[in-house]
Coordinates of C-alpha atoms in Angstrom, one line a residue:
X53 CA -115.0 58.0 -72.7
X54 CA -113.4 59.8 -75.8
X55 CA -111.7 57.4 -78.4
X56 CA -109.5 59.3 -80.8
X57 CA -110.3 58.4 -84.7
X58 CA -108.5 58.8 -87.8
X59 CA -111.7 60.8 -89.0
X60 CA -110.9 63.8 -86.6
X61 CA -108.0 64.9 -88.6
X62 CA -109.5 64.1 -92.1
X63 CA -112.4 66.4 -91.0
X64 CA -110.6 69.2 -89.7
X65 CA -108.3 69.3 -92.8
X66 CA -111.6 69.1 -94.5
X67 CA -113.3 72.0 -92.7
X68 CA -110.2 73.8 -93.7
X69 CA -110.2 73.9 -97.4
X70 CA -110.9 76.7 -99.7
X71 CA -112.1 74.7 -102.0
X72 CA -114.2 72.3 -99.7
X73 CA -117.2 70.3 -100.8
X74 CA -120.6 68.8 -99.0
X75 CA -119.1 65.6 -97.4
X76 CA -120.8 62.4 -96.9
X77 CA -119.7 59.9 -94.7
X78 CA -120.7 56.6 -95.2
X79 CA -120.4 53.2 -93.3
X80 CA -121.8 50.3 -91.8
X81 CA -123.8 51.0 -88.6
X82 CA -123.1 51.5 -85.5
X83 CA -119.5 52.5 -85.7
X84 CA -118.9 55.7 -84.4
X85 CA -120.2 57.9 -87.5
X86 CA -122.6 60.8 -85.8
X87 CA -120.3 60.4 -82.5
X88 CA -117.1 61.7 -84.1
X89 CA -119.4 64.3 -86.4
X90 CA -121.0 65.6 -83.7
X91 CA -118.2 65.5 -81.4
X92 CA -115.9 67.8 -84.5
X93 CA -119.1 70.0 -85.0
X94 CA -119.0 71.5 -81.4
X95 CA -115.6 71.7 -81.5
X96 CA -115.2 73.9 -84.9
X97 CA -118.8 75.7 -85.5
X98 CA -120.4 78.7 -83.5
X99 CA -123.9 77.4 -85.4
X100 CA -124.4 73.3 -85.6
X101 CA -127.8 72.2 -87.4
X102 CA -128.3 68.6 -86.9
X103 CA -131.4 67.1 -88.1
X104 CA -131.9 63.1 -88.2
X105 CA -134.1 62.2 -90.8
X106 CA -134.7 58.7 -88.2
X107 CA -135.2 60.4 -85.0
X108 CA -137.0 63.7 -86.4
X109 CA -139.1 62.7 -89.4
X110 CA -140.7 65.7 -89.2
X111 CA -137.3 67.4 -91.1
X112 CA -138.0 64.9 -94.4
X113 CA -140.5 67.4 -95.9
X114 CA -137.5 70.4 -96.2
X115 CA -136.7 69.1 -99.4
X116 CA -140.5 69.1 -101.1
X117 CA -140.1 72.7 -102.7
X118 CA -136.9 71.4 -104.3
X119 CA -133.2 71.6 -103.7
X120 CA -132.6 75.6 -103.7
X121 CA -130.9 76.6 -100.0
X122 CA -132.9 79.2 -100.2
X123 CA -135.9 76.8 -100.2
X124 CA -134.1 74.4 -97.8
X125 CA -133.5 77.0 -95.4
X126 CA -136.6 78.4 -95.0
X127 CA -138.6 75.0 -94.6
X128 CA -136.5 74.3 -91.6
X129 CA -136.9 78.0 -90.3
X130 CA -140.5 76.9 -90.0
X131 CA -140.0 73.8 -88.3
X132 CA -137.6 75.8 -86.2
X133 CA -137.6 79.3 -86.2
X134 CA -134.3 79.6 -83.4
X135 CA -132.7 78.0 -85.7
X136 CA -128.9 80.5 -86.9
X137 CA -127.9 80.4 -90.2
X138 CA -124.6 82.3 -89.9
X139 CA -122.4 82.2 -93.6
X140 CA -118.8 81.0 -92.9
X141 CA -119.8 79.5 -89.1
X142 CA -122.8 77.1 -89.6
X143 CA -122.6 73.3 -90.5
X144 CA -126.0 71.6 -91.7
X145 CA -125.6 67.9 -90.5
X146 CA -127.8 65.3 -92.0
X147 CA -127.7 62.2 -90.3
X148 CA -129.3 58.4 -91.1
X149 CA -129.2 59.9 -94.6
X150 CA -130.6 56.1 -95.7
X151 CA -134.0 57.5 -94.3
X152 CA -134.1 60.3 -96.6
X153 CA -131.4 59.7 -99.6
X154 CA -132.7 62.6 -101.7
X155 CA -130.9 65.1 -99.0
X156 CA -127.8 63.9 -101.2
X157 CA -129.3 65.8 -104.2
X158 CA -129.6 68.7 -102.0
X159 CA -125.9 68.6 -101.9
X160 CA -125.1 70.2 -105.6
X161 CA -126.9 72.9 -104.5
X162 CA -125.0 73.5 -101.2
X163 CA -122.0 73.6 -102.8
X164 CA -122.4 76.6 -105.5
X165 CA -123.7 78.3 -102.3
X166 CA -121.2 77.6 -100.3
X167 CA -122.1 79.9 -97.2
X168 CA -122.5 77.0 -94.9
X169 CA -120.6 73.3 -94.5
X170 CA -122.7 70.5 -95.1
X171 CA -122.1 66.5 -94.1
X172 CA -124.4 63.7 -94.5
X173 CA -124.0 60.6 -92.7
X174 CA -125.8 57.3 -93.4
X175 CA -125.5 53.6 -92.9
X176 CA -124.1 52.0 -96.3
X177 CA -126.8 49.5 -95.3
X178 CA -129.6 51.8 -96.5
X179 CA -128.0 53.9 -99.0
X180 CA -129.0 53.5 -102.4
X181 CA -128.1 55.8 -104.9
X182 CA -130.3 54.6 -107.1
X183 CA -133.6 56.4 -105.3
X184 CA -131.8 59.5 -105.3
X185 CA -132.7 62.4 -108.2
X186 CA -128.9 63.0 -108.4
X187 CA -126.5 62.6 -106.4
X188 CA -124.7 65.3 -106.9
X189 CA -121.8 63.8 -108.8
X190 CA -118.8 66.3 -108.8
X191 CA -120.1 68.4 -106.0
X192 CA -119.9 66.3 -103.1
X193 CA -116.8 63.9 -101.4
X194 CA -117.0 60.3 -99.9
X195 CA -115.9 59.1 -97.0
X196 CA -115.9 55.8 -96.0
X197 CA -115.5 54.7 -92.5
X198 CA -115.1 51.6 -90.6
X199 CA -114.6 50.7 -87.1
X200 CA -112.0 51.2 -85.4
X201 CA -108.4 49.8 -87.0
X202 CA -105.7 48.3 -85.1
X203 CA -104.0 51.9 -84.9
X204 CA -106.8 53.4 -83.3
X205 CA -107.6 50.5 -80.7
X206 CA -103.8 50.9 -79.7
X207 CA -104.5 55.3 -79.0
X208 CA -107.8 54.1 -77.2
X209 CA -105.1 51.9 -75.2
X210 CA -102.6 55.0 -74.3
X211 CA -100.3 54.2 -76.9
X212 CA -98.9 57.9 -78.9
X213 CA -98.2 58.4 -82.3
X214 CA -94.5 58.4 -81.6
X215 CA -94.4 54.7 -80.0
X216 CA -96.2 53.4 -83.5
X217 CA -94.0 55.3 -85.2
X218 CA -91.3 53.5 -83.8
X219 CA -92.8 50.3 -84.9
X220 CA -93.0 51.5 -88.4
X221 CA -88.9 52.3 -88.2
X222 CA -88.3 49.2 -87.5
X223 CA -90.4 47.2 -89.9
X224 CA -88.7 49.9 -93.0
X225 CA -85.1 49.1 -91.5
X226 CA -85.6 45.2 -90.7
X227 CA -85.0 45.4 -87.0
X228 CA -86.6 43.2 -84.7
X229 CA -88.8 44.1 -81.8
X230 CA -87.9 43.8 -78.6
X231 CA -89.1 40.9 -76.9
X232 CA -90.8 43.3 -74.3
X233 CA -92.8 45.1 -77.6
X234 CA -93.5 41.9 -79.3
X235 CA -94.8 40.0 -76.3
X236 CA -97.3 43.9 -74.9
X237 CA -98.3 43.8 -78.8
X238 CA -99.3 40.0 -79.1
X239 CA -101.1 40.5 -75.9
X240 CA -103.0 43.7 -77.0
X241 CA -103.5 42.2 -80.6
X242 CA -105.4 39.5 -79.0
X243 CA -107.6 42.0 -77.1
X244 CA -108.2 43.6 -80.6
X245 CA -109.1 40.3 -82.4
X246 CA -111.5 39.3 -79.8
X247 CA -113.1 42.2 -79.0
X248 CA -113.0 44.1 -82.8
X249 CA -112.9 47.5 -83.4
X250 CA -116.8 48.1 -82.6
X251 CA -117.1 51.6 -80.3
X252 CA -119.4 50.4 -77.7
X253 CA -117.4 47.5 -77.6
X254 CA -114.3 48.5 -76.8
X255 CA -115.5 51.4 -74.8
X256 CA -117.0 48.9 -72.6
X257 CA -113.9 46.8 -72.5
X258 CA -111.9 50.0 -71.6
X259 CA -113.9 51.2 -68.5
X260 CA -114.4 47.7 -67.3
X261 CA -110.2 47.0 -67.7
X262 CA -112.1 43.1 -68.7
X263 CA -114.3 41.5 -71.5
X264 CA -117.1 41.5 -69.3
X265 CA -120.3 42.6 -71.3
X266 CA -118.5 42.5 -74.6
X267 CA -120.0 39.7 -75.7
X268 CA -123.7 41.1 -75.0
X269 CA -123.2 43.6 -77.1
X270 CA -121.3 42.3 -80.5
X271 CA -124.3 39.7 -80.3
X272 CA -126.9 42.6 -80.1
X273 CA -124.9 44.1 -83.1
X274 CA -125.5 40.5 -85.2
X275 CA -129.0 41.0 -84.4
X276 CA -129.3 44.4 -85.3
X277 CA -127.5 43.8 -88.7
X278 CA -130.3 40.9 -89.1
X279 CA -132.8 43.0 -88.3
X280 CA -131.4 45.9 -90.8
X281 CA -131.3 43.9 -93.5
X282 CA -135.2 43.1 -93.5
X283 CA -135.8 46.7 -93.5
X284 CA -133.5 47.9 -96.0
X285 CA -132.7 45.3 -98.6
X286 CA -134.7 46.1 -101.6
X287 CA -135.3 44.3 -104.3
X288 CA -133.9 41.5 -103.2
X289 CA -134.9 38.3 -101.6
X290 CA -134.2 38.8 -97.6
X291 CA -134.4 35.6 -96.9
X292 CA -131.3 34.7 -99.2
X293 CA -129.6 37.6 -98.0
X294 CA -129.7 36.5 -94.2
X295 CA -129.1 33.1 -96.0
X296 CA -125.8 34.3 -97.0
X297 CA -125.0 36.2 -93.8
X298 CA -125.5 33.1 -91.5
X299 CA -123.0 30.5 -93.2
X300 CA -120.3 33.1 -93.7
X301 CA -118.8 31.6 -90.2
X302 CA -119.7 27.9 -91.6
X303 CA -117.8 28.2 -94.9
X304 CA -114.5 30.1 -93.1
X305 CA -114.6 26.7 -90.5
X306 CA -113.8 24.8 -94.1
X307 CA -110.6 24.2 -95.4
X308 CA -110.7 26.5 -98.6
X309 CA -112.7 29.1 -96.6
X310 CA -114.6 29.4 -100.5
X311 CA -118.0 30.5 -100.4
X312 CA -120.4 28.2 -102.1
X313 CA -124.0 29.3 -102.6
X314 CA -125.1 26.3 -103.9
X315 CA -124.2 24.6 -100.0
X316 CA -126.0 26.9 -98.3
X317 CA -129.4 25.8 -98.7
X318 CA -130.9 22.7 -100.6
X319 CA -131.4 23.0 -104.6
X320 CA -129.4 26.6 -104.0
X321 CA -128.5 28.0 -106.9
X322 CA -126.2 30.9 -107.8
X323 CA -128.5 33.1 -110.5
X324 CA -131.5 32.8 -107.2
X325 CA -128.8 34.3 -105.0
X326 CA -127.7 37.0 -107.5
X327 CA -127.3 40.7 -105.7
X328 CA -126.8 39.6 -102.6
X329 CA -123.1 38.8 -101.8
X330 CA -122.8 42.4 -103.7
X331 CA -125.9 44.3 -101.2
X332 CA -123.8 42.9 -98.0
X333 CA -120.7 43.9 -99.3
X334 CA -122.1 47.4 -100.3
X335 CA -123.9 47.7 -96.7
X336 CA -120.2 47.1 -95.0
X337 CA -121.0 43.9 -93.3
X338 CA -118.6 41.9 -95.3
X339 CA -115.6 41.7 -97.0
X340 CA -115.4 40.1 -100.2
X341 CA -112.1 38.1 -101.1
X342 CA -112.2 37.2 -104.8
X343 CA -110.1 34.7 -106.8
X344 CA -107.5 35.9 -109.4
X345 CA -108.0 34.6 -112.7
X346 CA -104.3 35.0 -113.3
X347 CA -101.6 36.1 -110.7
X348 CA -100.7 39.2 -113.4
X349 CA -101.7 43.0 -112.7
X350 CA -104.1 44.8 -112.9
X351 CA -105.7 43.2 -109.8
X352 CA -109.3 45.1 -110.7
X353 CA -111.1 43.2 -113.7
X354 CA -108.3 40.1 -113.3
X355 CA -110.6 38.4 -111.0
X356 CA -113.4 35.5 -111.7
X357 CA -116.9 36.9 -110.0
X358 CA -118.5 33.7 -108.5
X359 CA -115.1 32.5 -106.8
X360 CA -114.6 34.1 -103.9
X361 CA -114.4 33.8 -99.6
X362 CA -116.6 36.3 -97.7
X363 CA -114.9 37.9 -94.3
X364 CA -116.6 39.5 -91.7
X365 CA -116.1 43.4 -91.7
X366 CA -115.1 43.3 -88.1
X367 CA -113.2 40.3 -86.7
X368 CA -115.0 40.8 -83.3
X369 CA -118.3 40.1 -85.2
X370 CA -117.0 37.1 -86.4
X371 CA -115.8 36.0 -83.1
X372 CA -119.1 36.4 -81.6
X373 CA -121.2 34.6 -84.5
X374 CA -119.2 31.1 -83.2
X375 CA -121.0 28.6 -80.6
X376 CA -120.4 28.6 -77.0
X377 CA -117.8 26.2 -76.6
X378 CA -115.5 28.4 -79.3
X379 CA -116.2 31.5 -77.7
X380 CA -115.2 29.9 -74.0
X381 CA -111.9 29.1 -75.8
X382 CA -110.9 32.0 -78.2
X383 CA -111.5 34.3 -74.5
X384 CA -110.1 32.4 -71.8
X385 CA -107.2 30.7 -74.3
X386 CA -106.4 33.1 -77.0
X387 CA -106.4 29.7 -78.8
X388 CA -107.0 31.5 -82.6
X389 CA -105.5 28.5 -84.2
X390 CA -108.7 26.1 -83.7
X391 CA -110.7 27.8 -86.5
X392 CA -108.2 26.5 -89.4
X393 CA -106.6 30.1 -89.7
X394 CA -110.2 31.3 -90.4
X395 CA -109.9 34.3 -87.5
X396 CA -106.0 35.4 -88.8
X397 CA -107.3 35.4 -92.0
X398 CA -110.6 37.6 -91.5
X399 CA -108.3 40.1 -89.6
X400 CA -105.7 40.4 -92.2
X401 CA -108.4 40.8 -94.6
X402 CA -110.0 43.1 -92.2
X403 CA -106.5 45.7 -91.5
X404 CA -106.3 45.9 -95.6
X405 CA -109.9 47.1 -96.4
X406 CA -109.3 49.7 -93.7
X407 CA -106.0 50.6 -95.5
X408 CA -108.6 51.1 -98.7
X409 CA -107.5 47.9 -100.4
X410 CA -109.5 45.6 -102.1
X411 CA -108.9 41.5 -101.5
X412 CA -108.2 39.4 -103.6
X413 CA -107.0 35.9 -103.5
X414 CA -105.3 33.0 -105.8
X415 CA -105.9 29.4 -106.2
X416 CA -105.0 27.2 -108.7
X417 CA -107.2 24.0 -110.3
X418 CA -104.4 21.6 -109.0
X419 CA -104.0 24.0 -105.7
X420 CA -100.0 23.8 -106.6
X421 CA -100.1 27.5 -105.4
X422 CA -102.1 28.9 -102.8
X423 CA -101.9 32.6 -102.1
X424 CA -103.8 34.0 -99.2
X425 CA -104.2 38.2 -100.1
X426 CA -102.4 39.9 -103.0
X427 CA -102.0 44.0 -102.8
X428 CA -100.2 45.9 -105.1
X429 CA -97.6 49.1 -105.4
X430 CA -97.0 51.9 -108.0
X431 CA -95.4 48.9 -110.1
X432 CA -95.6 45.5 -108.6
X433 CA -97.7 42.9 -107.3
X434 CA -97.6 41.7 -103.7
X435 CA -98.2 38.4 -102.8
X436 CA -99.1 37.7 -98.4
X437 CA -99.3 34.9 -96.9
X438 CA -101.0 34.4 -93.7
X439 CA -99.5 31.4 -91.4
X440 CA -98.8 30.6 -88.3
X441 CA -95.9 28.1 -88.5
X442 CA -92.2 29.0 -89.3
X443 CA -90.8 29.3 -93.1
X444 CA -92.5 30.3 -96.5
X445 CA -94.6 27.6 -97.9
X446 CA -93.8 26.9 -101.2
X447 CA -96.7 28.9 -102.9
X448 CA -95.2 31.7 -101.1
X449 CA -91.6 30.9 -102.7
X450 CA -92.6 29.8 -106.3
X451 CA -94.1 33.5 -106.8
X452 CA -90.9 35.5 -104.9
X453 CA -88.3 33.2 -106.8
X454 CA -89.2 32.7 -111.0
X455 CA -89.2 36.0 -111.9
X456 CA -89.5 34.6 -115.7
X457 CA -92.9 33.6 -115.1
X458 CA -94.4 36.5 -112.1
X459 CA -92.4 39.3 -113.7
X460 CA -94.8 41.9 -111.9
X461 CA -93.8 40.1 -108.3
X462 CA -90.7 41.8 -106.7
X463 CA -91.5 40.4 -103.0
X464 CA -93.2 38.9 -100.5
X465 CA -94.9 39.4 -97.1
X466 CA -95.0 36.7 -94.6
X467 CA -97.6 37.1 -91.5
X468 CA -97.5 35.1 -88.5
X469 CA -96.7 35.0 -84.8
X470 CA -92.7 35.9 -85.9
X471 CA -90.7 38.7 -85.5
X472 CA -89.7 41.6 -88.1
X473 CA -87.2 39.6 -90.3
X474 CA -86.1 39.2 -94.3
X475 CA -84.8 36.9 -95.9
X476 CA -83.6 38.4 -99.7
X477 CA -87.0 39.4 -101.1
X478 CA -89.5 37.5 -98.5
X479 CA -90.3 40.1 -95.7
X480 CA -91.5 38.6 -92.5
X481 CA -93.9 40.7 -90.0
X482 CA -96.1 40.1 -86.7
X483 CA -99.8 40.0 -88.0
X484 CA -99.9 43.0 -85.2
X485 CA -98.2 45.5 -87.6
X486 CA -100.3 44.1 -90.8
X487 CA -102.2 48.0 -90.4
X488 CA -98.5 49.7 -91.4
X489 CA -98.4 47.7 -94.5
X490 CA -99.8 50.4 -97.3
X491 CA -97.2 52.4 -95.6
X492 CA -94.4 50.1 -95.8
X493 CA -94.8 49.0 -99.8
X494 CA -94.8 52.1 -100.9
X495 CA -91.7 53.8 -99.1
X496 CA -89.7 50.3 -99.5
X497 CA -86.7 50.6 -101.4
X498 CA -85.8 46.9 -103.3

């Protein structure tokens, strides 16, 4: 089964430019990177060269007699003299880059060439730029990938590209949904939440029409993420790290949902854990939330570094990490609630990283305002709150309503199981259209 991704178009309009550079695309594993590659490759190139630097070790000596295509080229002509080399039709795809990370400084070279198209994919997991000679800063381009957003679940699900569109008209001209869309879209987003965006996940949910097997597999991911992390995390105590990794679910069950190194193990203390919230959030396996210092722009270097919440990257993942008894009720219920807003809160946080933000969160010392996420337009700051009961908490109005004191704050986003609605300057959505946001706060008109 095919699943469309918002990578297909970014790479054909890539392949398309004249003034194009060597592309790496980067993300955690095991979410459709090589597939979608491969599957563009065929599709645009009379000459694909795809070496694995996992699966055919044999290719990680090409690079010994330096980074000169010319060099390049002829040590894989040796390894495989059948190999075409045709200027202007050929695209030299290396994969599991994290095996061999000094293919990256191959990539300088490859673009002053520029007879072929080159893209390197890795797991974010094993990438360190620090091994690498150079990495080629200025002639290359990043592309970071996820799994699959709520978007692309609902084209794996039939929906087109017109019917979101006409979600997205009516968020930008405040008219509800119908109760027909709101109560298909609550049904599908709780699909989504359950299941996450991972491919074989929801690949096996679509050709089975039922979660059966689902399960199975999001836990084989946890253990393969486990696994990953002894074999890649350098430097770094691995023990702490899968420390870190195992009480993300405990800490989210908690009221605050703050992370607290020193609770995770006995005598735990922040400077022994130092590098490792930052290694799982540079692998992709978790999304960082951190504490403002002040609710005031700009959001990047406003922030205090050892208060924060850590998310799962994909909500599924999260899902599956809970005990038996949760997991009975989240799939045969769709009871989300029981996990004190943990599991609307990890997708919220979840649809904004995949819209390229960064979280951030605000708190505080007498918790008189609580503000779940805070994103951010050309000129002002965005407050969101993420709640299931009806109204704006009074956090939530305090920062829409004393413009004396948040100048930079000229609205508000509500998220919860309500329709599209406003209310003056406090906007209220379903958290099934949180992926339009980005969209919606930069074309709004206040």
């Amino acid at each position: 089964m095919i699943i469309n991704r918002k990578i297909d178009s970014f790479l054909t309009e890539w392949k398309h430019r004249e003034d194009k550079k060597p592309l790496i695309v980067k993300g955690a594993r095991q979410i459709g990177k090589t597939f979608s590659i491969e599957s563009f490759a065929q599709k645009n190139y009379r000459n694909v060269i795809a070496i694995n630097f996992v699966l055919q070790p044999k290719y990680r000596t090409i690079f010994d007699d330096g980074y000169e295509v010319e060099n390049i080229i002829r040590n894989i002509s040796f390894i495989d003299p059948s190999i075409v080399f045709e200027p202007g039709e050929t695209l030299i795809f290396f994969d599991e880059l994290q095996q061999q990370p000094s293919a990256a400084t191959s990539l300088k070279s490859f673009c002053i060439d520029g007879r072929f198209d080159v893209i390197c994919s890795g797991s974010l997991m094993g990438i360190n730029y620090n091994e690498i000679e150079s990495n080629s800063v200025g002639y290359k381009e990043d592309y970071v990938m996820h799994s699959l957003d709520f978007e692309e679940f609902l084209w794996a699900k039939g929906y087109t590209p017109r019917q979101i569109e006409s979600l997205y008209e009516k968020m930008l001209s405040n008219q509800p949904l119908s109760t027909t869309e709101m109560n298909a879209l609550d049904m599908l987003f709780a699909d989504y939440m359950t299941l996450g965006g991972m491919p074989a996940v929801v690949t096996a949910y679509l050709e089975n029409g039922t979660y059966a097997g689902s399960l199975a597999i999001q836990k084989q991911l946890l253990l393969d993420y486990e696994e990953d992390i002894t074999k890649y995390a350098v430097g770094l105590d691995k023990g702490k790290i899968k420390n870190i990794y195992n009480h993300i679910s405990i800490f989210l069950a908690k009221d605050n949902k703050k992370f607290q190194v020193s609770k995770v193990a006995p005598s735990a203390r922040s400077r022994d854990y130092m590098g490792t919230v930052d290694w799982l959030n540079d692998a992709g396996i978790v999304n960082v939330c951190y504490c403002l210092d002040q609710v005031a722009l700009p959001l990047k270097g406003n922030y205090i570094p050892n208060n924060y919440k850590l998310y799962y990257h994909d909500t599924g993942l999260l899902i599956a990490s809970l005990d038996e008894e949760a997991q009975e009720d989240l799939r045969a219920n769709k009871n989300f609630n029981t996990y004190k807003g943990a599991i609307y809160e990890n997708i919220v946080g979840e649809m904004l990283v995949k819209q390229g933000y960064n979280l951030y969160f605000f708190r505080n010392e007498k918790s008189t305002i609580e503000m779940d996420f805070f994103i951010r337009n050309a000129n002002s700051l965005i407050p969101i709150e993420v709640k299931a009961q009806d109204g704006a908490t009074k956090s939530l109005r305090k920062l829409i309503e004393n413009p004396e004191t948040y100048p930079e704050i000229k609205m508000g986003i509500k998220l919860g199981h309500k329709n599209i609605g406003r209310n003056g300057n406090l906007f209220t959505f379903p958290y099934s259209l949180t992926f339009l946001l980005k969209r919606f706060v930069k074309e709004i008109n206040l």
